[in-house]
Coordinates of C-alpha atoms in Angstrom, one line a residue:
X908 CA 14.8 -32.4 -52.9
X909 CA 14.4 -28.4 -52.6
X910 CA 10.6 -28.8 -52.7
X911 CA 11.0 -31.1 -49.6
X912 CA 12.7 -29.1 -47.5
X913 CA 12.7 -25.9 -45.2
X914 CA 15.7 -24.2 -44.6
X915 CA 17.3 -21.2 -42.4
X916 CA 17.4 -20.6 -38.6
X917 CA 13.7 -18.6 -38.7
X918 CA 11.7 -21.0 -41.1
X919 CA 12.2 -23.9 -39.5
X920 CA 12.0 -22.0 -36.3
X921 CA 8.5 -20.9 -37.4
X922 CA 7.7 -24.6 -38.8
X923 CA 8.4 -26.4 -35.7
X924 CA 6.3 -23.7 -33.7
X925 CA 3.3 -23.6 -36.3
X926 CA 3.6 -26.6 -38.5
X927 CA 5.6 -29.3 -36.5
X928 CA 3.4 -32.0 -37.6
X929 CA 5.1 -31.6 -41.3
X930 CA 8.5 -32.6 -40.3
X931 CA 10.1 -35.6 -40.3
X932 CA 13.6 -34.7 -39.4
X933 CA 15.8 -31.7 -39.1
X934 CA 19.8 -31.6 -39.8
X935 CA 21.6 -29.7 -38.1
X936 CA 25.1 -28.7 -38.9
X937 CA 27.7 -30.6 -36.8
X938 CA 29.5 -27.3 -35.2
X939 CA 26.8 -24.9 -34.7
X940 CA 26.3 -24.9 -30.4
X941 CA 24.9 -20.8 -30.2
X942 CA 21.7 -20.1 -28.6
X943 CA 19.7 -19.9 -31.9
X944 CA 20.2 -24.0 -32.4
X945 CA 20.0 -24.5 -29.0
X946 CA 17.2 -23.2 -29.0
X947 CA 15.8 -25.5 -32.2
X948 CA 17.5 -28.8 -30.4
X949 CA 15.2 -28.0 -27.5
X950 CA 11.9 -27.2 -29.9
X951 CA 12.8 -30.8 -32.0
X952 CA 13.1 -32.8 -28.6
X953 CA 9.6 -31.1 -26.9
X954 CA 8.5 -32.2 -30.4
X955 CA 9.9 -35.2 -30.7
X956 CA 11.3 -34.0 -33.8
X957 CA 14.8 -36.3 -34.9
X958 CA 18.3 -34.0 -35.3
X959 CA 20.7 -35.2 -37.3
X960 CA 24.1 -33.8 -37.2
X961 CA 25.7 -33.3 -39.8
X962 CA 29.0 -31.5 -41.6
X963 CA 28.1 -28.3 -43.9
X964 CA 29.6 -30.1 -47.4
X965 CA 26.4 -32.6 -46.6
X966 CA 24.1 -29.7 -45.7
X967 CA 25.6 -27.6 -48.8
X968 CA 24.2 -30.9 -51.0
X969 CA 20.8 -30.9 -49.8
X970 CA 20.4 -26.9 -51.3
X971 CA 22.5 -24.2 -53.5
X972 CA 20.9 -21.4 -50.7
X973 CA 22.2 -20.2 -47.5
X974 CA 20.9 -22.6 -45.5
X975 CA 22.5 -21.2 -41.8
X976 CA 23.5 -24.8 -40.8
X977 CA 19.8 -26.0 -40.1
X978 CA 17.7 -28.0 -42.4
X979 CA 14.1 -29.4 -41.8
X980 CA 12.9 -32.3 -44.4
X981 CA 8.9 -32.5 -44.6
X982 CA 7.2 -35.4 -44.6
X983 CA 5.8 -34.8 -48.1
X984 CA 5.6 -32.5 -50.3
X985 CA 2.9 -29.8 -50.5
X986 CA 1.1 -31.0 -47.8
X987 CA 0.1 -26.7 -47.1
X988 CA -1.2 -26.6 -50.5
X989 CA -5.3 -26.6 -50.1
X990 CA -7.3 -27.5 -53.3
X991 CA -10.3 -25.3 -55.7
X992 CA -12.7 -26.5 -53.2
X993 CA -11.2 -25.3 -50.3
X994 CA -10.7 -22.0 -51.6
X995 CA -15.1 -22.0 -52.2
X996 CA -15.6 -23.5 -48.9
X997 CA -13.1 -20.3 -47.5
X998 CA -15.0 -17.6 -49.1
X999 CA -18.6 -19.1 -48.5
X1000 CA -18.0 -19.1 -45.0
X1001 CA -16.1 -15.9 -44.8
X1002 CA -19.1 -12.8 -43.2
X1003 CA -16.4 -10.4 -43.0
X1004 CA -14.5 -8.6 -45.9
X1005 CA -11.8 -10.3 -47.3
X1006 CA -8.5 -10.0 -49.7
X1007 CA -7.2 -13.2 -51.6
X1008 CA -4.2 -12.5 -53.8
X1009 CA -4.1 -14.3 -56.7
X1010 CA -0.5 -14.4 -59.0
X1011 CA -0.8 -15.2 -62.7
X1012 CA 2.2 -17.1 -63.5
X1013 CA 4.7 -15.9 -61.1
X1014 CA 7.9 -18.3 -61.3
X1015 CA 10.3 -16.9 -59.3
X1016 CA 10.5 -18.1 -55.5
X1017 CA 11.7 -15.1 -54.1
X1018 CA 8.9 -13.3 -55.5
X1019 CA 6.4 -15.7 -54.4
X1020 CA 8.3 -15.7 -50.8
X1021 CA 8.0 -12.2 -50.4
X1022 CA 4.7 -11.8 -51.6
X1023 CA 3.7 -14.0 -48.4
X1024 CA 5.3 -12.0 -46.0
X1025 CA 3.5 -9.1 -47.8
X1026 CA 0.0 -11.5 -47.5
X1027 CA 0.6 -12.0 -44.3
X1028 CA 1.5 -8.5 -43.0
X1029 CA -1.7 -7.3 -44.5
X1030 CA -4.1 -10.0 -43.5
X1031 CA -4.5 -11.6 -46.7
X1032 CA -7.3 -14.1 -46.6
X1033 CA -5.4 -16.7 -49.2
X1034 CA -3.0 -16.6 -52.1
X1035 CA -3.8 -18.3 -55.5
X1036 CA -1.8 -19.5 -58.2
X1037 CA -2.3 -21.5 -61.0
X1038 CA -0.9 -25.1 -61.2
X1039 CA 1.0 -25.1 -64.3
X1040 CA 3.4 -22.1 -65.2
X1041 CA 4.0 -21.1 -61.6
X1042 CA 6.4 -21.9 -58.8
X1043 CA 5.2 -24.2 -55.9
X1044 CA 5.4 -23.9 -52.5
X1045 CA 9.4 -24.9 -52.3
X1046 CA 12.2 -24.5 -49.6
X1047 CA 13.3 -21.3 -51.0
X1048 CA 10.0 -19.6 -51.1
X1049 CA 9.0 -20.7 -47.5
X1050 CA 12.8 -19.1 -45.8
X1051 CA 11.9 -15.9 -48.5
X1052 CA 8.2 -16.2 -46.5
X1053 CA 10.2 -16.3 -43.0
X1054 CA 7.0 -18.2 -41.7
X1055 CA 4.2 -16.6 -43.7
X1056 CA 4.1 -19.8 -46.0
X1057 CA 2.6 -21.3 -42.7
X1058 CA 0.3 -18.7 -41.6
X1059 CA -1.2 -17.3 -45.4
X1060 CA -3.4 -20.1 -47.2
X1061 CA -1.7 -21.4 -50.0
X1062 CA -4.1 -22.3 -53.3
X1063 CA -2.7 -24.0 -56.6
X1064 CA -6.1 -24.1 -59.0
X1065 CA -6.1 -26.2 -62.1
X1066 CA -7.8 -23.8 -64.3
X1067 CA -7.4 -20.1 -62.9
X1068 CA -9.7 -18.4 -65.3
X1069 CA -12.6 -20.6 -64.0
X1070 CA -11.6 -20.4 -60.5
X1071 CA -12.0 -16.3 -61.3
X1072 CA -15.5 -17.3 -62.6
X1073 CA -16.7 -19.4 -59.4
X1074 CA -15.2 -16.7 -57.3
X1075 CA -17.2 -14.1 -58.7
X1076 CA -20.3 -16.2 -58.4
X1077 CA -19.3 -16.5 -54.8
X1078 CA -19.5 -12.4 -54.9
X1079 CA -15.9 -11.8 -55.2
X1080 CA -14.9 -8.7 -56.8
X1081 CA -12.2 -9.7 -59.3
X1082 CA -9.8 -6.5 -59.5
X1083 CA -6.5 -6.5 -61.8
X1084 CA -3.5 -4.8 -62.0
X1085 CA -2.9 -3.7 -65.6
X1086 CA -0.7 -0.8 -66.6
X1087 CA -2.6 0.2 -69.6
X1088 CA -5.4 0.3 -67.2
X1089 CA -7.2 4.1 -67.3
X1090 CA -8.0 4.6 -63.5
X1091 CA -5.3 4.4 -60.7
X1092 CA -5.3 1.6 -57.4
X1093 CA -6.2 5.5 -55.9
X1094 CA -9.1 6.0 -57.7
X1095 CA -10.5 2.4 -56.9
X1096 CA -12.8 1.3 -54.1
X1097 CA -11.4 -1.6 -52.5
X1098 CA -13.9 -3.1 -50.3
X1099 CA -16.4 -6.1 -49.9
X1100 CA -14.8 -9.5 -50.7
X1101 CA -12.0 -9.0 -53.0
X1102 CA -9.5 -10.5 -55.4
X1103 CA -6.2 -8.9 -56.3
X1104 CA -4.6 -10.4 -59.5
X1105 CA -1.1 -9.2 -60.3
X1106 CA 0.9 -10.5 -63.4
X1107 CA 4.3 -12.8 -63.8
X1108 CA 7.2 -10.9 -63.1
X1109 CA 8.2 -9.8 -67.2
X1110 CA 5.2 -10.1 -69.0
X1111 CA 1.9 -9.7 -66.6
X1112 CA -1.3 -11.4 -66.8
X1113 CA -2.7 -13.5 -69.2
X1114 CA -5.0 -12.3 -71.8
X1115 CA -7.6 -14.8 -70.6
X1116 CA -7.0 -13.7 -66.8
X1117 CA -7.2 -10.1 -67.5
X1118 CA -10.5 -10.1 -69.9
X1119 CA -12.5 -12.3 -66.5
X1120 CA -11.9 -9.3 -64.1
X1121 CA -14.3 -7.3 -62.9
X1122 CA -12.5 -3.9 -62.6
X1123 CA -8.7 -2.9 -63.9
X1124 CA -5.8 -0.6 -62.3
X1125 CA -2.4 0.9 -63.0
X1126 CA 0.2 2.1 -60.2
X1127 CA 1.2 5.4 -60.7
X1128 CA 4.9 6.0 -62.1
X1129 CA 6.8 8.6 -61.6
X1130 CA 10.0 7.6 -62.3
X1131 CA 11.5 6.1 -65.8
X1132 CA 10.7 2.7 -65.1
X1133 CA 7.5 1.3 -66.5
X1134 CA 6.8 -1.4 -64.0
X1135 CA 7.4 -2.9 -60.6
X1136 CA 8.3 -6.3 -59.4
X1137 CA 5.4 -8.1 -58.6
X1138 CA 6.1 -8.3 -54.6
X1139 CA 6.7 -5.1 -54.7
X1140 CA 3.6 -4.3 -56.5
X1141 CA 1.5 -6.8 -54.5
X1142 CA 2.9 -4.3 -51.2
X1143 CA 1.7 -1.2 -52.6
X1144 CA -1.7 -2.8 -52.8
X1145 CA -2.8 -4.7 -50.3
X1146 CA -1.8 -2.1 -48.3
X1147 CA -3.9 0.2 -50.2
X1148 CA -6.4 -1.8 -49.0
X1149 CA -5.4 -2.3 -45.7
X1150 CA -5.7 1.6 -45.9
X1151 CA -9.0 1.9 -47.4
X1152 CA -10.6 -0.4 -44.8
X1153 CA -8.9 1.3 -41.7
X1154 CA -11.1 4.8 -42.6

């Protein structure tokens, strides 16, 4: 059920505002009258949106998270996740500079949640993940994303290595984050059409993934830890670019 639903008083705030069209119905918990679900009642009737009230012990079924008494189940599942294709047709078509993020194996949905508030923050173009190995676009990952999930594109690629491949015949610049990598993020030009590829949250990218990019850099660490999590690291980045581009 998880990867059906949306949950928390924001997300499905931002679905029905942004995404209505993906909802079938929204529960709502029987006691909760304040202005925040009034406020959803009257975004679900301008919609035309079904609310279901019903007691927290059903609510509580339906997810393990906090789910703040609302609940919004989709009509199907991964209906925001585009295809390969969609990512060419994106860049092709894109005159401007652009960032896509790209996650090698990230599994963690609170990761991937927060990297798309990142995204979205710093005008990502499009986030990539590979099909197998990596979370999906679940409930938990779009309330972590507090909307982002519905404004970032969102693409699962069968094979990622040759999705690196096609985007660098597209004129993508593939750029890694490595930490055995000489040169620093501050010591790299970050402009044109690019690709930022950070690693799963323990053991980084793939050997395959890291031996297609173009170019490789390390964060600097000054402390005694040899790593960062991966939102965290995806933040330090793409606002590095965001940076870069702003001179």
């Amino acid at each position: 059920m998880s990867d059906k639903i949306v949950y928390g008083i924001h997300a499905v705030d931002l679905l029905l505002k942004k995404s209505v069209d993906q909802i079938d119905k929204i529960y709502l918990q029987a006691n909760r009258q304040d202005g925040k679900a009034q406020k959803l009642l009257s975004l679900a009737a301008k919609n035309k949106i079904p609310v279901v009230r019903w007691d927290k012990t059903k609510l509580d079924a339906m997810t393990d998270e906090n789910h703040q008494g609302v609940i919004a189940e989709l009509k199907q599942t991964g209906s925001l996740v585009q295809t390969e294709n969609d990512l060419y047709h994106l860049v092709e078509n894109s005159e401007q500079d652009l960032t896509i993020l790209i996650l090698d194996g990230v599994t963690d949905p609170h990761n991937l949640g927060a990297c798309f508030r990142t995204a979205d923050a710093a005008g990502v173009a499009a986030i990539v993940v590979p099909k197998d190995k990596s979370v999906g676009l679940n409930g938990t990952v779009r309330k972590v994303a507090c909307g982002a999930a519905e404004t970032v594109p969102f693409f699962a690629v069968t094979n990622l290595v040759r999705a690196l491949k096609t985007l660098q015949d597209l004129g993508v610049w593939i750029i890694g984050t490595a930490g055995e990598a000489e040169q620093s993020i501050y010591q790299t030009k970050l402009s044109g059409k690019i690709a930022l590829v950070m690693g799963a949250e323990e053991k980084g990218m793939r050997r395959l993934t890291r031996e297609n990019c173009d170019e490789l850099f390390h964060i600097p660490m000054q402390g005694s830890v040899s790593s960062l999590n991966v939102s965290v690291a995806a933040g330090v980045c793409l606002f590095e670019v965001v940076r870069q581009r702003s001179l």
